[in-house]
PDB file of C-alpha atoms in Angstrom:
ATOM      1  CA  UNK A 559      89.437 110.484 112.712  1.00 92.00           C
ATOM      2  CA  UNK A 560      87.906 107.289 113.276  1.00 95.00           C
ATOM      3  CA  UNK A 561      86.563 106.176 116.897  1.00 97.00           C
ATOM      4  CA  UNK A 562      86.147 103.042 118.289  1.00 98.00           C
ATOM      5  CA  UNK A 563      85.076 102.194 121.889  1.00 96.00           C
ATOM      6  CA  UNK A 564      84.974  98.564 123.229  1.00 96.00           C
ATOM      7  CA  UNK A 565      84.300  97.644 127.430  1.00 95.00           C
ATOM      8  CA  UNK A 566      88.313  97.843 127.490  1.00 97.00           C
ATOM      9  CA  UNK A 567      89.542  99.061 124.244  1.00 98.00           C
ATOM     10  CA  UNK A 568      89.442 102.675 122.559  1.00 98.00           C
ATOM     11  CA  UNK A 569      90.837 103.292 119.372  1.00 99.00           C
ATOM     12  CA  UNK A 570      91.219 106.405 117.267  1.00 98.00           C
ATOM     13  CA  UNK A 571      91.845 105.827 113.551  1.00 99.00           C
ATOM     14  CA  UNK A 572      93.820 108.698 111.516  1.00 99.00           C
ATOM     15  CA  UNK A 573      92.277 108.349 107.836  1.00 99.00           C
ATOM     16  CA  UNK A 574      94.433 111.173 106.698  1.00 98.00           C
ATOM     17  CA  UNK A 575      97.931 109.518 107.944  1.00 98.00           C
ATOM     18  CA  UNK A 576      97.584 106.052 106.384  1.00 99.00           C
ATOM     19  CA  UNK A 577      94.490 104.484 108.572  1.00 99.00           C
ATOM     20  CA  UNK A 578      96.754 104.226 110.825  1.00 99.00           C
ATOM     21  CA  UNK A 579      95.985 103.530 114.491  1.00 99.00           C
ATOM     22  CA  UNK A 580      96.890 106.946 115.959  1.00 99.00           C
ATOM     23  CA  UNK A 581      96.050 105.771 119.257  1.00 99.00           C
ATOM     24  CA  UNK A 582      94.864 102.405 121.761  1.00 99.00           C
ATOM     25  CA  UNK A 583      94.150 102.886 124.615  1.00 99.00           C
ATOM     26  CA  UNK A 584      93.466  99.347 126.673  1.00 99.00           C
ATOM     27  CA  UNK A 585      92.317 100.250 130.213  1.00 97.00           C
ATOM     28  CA  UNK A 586      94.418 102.843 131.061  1.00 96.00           C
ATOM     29  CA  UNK A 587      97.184 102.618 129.177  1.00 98.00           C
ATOM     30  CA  UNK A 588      98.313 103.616 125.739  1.00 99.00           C
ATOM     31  CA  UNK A 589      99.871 101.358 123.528  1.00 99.00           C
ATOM     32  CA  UNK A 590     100.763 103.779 120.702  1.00 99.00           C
ATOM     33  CA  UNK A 591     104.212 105.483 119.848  1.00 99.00           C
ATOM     34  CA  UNK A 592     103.412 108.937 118.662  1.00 98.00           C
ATOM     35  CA  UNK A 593     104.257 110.832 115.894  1.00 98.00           C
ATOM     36  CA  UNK A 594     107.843 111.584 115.685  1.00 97.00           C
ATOM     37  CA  UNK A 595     108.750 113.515 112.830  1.00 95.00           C
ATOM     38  CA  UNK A 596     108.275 110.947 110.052  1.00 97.00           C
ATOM     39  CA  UNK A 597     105.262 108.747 109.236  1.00 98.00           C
ATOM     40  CA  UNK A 598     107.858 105.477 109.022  1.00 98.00           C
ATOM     41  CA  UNK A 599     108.232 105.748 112.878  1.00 98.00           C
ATOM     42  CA  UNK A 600     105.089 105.903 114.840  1.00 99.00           C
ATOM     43  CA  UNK A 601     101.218 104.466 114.890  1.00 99.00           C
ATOM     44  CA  UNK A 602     100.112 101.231 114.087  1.00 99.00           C
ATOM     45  CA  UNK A 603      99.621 101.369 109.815  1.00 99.00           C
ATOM     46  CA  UNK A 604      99.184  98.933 106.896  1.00 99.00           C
ATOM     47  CA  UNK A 605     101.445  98.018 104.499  1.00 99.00           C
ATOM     48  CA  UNK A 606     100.019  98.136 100.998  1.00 99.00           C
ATOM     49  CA  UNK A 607     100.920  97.047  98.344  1.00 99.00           C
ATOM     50  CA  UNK A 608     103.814  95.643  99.169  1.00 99.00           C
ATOM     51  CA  UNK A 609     105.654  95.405 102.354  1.00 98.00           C
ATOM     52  CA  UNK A 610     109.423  96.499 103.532  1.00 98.00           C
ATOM     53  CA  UNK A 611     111.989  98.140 101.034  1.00 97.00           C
ATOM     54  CA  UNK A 612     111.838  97.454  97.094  1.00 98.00           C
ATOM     55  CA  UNK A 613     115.307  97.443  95.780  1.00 97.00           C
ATOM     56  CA  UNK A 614     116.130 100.348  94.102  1.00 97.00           C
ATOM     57  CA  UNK A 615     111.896 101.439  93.976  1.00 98.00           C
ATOM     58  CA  UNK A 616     111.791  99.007  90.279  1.00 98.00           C
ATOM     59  CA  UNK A 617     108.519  96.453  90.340  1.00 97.00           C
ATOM     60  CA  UNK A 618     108.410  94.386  87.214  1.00 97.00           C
ATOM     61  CA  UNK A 619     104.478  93.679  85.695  1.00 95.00           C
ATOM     62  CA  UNK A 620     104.023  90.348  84.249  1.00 95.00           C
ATOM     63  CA  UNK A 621     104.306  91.724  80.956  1.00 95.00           C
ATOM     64  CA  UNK A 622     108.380  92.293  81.954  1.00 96.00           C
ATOM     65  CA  UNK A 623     107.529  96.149  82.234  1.00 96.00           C
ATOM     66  CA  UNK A 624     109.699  98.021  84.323  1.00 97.00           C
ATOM     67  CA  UNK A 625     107.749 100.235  86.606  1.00 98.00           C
ATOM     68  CA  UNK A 626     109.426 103.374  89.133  1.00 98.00           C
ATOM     69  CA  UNK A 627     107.812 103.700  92.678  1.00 98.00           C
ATOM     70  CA  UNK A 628     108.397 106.921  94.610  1.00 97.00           C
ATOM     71  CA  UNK A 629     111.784 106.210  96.820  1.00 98.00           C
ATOM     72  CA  UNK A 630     111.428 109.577  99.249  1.00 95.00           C
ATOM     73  CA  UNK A 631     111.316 108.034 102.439  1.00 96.00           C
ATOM     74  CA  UNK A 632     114.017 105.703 102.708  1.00 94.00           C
ATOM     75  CA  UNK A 633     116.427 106.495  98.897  1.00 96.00           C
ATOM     76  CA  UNK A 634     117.236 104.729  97.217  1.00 97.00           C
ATOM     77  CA  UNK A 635     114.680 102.127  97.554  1.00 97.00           C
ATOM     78  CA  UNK A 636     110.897 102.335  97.939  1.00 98.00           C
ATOM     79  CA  UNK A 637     109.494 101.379 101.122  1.00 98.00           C
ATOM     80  CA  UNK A 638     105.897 100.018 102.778  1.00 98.00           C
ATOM     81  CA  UNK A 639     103.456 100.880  99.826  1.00 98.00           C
ATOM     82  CA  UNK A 640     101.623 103.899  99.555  1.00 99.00           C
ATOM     83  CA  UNK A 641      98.827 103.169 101.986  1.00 98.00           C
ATOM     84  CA  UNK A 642     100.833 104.747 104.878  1.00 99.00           C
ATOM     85  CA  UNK A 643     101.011 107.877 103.218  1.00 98.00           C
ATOM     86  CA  UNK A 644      97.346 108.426 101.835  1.00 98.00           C
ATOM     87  CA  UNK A 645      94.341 109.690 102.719  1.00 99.00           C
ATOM     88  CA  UNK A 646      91.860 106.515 103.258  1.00 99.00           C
ATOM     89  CA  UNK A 647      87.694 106.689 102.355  1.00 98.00           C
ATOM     90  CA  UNK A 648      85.459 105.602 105.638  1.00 98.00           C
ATOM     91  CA  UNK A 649      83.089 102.907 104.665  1.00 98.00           C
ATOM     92  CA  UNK A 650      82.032 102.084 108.008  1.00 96.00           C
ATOM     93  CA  UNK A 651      82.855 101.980 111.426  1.00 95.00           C
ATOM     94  CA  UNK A 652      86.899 100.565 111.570  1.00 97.00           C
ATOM     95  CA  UNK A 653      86.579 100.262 107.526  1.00 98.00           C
ATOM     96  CA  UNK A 654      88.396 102.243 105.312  1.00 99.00           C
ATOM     97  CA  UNK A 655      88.990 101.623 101.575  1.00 99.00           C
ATOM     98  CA  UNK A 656      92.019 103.412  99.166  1.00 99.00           C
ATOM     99  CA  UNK A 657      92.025 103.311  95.933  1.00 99.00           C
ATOM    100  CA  UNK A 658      95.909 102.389  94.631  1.00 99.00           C
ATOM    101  CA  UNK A 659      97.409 105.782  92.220  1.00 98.00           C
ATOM    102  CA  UNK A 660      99.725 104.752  88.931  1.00 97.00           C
ATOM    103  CA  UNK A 661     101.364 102.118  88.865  1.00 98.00           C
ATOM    104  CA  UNK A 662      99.112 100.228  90.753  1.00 98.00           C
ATOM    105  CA  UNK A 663      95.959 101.677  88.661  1.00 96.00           C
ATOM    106  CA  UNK A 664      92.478 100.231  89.248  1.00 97.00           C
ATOM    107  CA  UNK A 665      94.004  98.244  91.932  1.00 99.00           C
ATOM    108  CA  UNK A 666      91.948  98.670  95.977  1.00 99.00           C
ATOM    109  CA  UNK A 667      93.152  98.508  99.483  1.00 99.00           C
ATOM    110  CA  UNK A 668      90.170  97.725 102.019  1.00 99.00           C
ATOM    111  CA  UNK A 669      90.848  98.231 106.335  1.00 99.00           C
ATOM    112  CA  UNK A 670      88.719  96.725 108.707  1.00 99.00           C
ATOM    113  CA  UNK A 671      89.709  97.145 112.635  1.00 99.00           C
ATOM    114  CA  UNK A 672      87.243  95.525 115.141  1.00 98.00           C
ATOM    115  CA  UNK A 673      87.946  95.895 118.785  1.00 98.00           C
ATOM    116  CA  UNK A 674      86.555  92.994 121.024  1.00 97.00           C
ATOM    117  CA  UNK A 675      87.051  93.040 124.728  1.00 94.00           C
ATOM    118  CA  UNK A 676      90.104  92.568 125.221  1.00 97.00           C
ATOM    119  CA  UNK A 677      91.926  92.344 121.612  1.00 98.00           C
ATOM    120  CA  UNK A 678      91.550  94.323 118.132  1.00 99.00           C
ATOM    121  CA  UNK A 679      91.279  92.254 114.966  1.00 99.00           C
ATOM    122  CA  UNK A 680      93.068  93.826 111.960  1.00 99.00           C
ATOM    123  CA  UNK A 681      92.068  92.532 108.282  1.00 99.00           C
ATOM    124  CA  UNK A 682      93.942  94.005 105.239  1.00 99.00           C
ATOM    125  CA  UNK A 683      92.599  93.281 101.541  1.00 99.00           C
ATOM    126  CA  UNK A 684      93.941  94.160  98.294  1.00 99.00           C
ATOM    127  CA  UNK A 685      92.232  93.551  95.103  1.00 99.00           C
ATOM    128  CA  UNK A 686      94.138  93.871  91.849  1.00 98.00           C
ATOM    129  CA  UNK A 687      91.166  94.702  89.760  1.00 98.00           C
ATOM    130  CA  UNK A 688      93.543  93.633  86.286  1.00 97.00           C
ATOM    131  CA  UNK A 689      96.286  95.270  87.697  1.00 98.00           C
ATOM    132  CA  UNK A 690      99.634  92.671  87.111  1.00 97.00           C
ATOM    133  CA  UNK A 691     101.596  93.926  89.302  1.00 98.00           C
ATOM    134  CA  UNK A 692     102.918  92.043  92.321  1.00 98.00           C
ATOM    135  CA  UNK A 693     101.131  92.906  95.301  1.00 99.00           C
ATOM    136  CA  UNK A 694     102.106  91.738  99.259  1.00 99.00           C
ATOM    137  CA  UNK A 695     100.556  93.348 102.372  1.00 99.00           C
ATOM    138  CA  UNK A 696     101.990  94.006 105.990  1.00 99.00           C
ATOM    139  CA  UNK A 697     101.378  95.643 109.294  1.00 99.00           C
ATOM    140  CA  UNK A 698     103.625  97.420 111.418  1.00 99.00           C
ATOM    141  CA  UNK A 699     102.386  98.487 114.542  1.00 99.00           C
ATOM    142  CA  UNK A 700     104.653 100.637 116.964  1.00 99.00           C
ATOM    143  CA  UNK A 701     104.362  99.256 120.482  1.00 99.00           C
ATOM    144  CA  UNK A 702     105.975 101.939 123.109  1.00 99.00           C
ATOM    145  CA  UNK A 703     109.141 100.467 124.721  1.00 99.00           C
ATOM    146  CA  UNK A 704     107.634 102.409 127.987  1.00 99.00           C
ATOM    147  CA  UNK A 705     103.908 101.855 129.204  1.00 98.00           C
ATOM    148  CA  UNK A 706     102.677 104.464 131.923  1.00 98.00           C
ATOM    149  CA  UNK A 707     103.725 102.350 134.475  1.00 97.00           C
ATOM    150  CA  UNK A 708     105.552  98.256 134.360  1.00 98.00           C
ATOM    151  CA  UNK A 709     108.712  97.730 133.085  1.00 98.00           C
ATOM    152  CA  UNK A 710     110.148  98.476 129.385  1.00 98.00           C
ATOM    153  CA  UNK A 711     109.052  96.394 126.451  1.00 99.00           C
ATOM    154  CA  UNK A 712     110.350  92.779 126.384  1.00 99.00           C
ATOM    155  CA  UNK A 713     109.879  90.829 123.365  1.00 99.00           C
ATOM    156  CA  UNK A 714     109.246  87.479 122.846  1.00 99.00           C
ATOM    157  CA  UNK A 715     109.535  85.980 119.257  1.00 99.00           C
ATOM    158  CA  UNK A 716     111.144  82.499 118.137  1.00 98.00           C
ATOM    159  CA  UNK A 717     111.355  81.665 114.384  1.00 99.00           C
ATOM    160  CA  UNK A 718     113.181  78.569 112.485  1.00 98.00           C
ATOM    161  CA  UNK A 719     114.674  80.519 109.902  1.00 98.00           C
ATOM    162  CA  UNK A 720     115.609  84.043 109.168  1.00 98.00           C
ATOM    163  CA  UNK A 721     116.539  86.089 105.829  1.00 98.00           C
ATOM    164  CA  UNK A 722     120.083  86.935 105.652  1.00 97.00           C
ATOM    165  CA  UNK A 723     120.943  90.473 105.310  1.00 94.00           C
ATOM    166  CA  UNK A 724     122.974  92.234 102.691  1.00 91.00           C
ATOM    167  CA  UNK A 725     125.982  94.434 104.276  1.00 86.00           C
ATOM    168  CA  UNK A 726     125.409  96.620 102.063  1.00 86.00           C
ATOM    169  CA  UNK A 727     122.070  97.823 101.937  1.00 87.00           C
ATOM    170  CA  UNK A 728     120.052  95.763 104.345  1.00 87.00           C
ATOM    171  CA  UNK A 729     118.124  93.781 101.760  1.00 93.00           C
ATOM    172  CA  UNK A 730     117.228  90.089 102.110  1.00 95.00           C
ATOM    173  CA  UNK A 731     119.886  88.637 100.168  1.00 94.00           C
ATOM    174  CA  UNK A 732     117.607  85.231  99.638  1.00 93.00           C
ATOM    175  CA  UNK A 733     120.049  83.104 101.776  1.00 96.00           C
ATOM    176  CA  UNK A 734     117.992  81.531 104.648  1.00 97.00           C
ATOM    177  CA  UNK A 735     120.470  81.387 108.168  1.00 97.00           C
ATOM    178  CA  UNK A 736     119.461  80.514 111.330  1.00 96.00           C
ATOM    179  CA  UNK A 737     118.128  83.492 113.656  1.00 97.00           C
ATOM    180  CA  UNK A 738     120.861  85.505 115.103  1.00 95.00           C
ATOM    181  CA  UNK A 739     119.957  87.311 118.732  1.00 94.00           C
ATOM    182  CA  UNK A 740     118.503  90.989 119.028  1.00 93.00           C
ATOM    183  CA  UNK A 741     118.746  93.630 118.423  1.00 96.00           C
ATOM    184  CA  UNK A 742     116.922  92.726 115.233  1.00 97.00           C
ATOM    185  CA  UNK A 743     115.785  94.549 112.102  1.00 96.00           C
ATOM    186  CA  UNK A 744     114.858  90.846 110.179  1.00 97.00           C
ATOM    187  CA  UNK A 745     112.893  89.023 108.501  1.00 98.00           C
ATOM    188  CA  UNK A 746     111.854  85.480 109.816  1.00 98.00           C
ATOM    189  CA  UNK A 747     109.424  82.885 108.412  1.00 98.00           C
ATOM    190  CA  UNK A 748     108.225  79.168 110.108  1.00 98.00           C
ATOM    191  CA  UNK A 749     107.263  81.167 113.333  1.00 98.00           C
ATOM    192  CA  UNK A 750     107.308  79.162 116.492  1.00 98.00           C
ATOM    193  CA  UNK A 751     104.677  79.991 118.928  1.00 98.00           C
ATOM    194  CA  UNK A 752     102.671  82.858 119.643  1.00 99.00           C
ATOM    195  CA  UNK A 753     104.708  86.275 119.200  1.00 99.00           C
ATOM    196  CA  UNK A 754     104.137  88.964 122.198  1.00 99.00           C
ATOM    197  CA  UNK A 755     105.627  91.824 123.769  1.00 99.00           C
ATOM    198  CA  UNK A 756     105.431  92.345 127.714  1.00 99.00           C
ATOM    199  CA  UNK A 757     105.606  95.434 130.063  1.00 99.00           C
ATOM    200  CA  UNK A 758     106.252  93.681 133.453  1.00 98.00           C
ATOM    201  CA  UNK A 759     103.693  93.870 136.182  1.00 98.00           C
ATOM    202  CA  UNK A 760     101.917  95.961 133.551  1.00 98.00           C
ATOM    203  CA  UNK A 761     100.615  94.428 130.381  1.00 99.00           C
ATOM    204  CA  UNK A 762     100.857  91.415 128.092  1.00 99.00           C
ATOM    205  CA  UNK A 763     100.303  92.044 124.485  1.00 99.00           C
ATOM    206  CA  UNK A 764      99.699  88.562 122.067  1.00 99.00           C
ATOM    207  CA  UNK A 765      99.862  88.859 118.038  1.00 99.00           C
ATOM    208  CA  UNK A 766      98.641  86.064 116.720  1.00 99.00           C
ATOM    209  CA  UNK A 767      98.566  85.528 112.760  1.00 99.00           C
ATOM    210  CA  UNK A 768      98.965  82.902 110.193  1.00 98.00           C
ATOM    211  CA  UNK A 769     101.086  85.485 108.099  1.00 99.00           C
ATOM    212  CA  UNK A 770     104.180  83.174 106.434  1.00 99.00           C
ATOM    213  CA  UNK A 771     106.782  86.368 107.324  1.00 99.00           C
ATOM    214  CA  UNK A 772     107.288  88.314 109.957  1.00 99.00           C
ATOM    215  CA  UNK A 773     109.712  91.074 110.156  1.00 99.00           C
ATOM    216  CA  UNK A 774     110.707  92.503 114.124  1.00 99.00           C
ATOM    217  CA  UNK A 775     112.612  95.577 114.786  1.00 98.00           C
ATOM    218  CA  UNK A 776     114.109  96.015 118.155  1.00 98.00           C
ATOM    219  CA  UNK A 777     116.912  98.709 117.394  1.00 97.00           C
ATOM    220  CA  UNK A 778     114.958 102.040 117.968  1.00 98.00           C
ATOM    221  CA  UNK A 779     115.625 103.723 121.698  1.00 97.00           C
ATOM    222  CA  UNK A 780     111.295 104.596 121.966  1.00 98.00           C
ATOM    223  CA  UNK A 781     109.512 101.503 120.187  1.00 99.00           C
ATOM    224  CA  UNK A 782     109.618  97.835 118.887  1.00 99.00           C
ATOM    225  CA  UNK A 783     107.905  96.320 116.170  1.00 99.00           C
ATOM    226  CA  UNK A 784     106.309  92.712 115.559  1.00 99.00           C
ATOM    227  CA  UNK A 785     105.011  92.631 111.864  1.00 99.00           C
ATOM    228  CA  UNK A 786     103.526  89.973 110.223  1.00 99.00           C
ATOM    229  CA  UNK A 787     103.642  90.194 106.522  1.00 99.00           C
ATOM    230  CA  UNK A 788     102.576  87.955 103.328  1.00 99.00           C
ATOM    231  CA  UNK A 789     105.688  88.312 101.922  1.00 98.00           C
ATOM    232  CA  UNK A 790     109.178  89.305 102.954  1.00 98.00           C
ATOM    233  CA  UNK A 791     110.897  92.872 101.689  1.00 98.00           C
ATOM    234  CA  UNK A 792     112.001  92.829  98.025  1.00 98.00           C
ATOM    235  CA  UNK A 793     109.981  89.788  97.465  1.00 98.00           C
ATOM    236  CA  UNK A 794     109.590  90.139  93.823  1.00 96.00           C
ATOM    237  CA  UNK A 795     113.290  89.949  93.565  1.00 95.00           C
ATOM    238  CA  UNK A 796     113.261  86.992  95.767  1.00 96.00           C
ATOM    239  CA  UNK A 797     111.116  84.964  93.802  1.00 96.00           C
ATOM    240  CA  UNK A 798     108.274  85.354  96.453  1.00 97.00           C
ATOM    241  CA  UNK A 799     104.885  85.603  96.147  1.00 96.00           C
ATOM    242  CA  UNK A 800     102.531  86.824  98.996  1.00 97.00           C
ATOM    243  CA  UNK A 801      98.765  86.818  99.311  1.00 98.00           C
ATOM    244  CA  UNK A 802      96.388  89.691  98.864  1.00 99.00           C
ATOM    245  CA  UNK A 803      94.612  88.973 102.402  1.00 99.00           C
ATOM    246  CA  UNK A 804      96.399  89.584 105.770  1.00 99.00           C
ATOM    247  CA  UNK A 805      94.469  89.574 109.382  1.00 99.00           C
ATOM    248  CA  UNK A 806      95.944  89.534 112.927  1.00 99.00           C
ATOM    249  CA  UNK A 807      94.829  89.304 116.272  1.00 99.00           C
ATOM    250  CA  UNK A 808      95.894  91.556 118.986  1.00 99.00           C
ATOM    251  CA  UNK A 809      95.144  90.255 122.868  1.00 99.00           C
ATOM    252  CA  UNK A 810      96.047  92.395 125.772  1.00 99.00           C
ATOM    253  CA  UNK A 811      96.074  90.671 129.357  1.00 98.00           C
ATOM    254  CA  UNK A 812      97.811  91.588 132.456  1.00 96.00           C
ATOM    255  CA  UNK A 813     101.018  90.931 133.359  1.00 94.00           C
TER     256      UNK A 813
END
């Protein structure tokens, strides 16, 4: 486990569950979900190398190879990358570097999380070292819908456009619609203003990013989710193509 301890921030990294943040504490209160049975539902972890569901766990190299990815957590599609799910390297305090297994061979994952005074910075970098495959990072942190004290989570997000979702499965069907009202499990792009999430007369918590997608999650009873992304779920089967660097800002004020 990885330690970091700022004037108002303390964070505990879990190498060995995805690098995720297993815990934040910002004065005294803990902005974590905890583990809940399944490593899909709690801590804040990276998304690498790609982000959401893959339809039917198939990525296509750009030779027109057909490649599987493992579809055990969510059948029968693949889902948030492997990073989540592996054991990271330390290179430093709030680094941590993976190397990618088959398909993604040769291909690196590097972690960096710096706590300031009042805010973490999260950078996510993948480098494809000749691998051709298509690559798009995310995070999804797990903010608890209850704080110690202050009322239950309210979030604030406003976007321009939103990704249709199949009946069927939940996929992005491609169609862009204009943003329906929570609960949400979506995917939005052209983000207007500064995303957040507020405990009242508790906490104020500000993501700021210049990530293109964002996907928020509002339908689970214990947590929400803001996640900023490079490229929406399925993108390769959208036609999308996200970039290999992600970083967000995290700000925590009182409310």
């Amino acid at each position: 486990m990885q330690h970091i301890d700022g004037s108002e921030i303390s964070v505990g990294i879990d190498l060995d569950q995805g690098a995720r943040i297993a815990s934040l504490q910002w004065r005294d209160l803990q902005f974590v979900v905890p583990f809940r049975g399944t490593p899909l539902s709690w801590g804040w972890y990276s998304m690498s190398p790609w982000a959401g569901r893959v339809r039917d766990g198939l990525m296509t190299d750009a030779k027109g190879v057909e490649h599987t990815l493992p579809t055990n957590w969510l059948p029968p599609h693949a889902i948030h990358g492997y990073g989540f799910v592996s054991s990271w390297e330390e290179t430093g305090s709030g680094r941590a570097r993976l190397e990618l297994p088959a398909p993604y061979n040769n291909a690196v994952v590097t972690q960096t999380i710096e706590v300031l005074d009042d805010a973490v910075r999260w950078i996510l970098e993948y480098e494809a070292n000749g691998c051709d495959l298509p690559a798009w990072l995310g995070f999804h942190p797990w903010f608890p819908r209850e704080l110690a004290r202050g009322g239950e989570a309210v979030v604030n997000f406003n976007a321009a456009k939103m990704f249709e979702r199949s009946d069927e499965d939940g996929l992005p069907t491609g169609k862009i619609v204009k943003p329906k009202a929570e609960p949400w499990d979506d995917a939005f792009t052209e983000v207007i203003g500064t995303p957040s999430v507020v405990w009242e007369g508790a906490a104020r918590l500000d993501i700021e990013s210049d990530a293109p997608y964002w996907v928020v999650y509002t339908e689970d009873t214990e947590g929400v989710c803001i996640e900023p992304e490079t490229a929406p779920p399925d993108a390769q089967n959208l036609g999308i193509t996200g970039d290999h660097y992600l970083e967000a800002l995290f700000t925590f004020s009182e409310d």
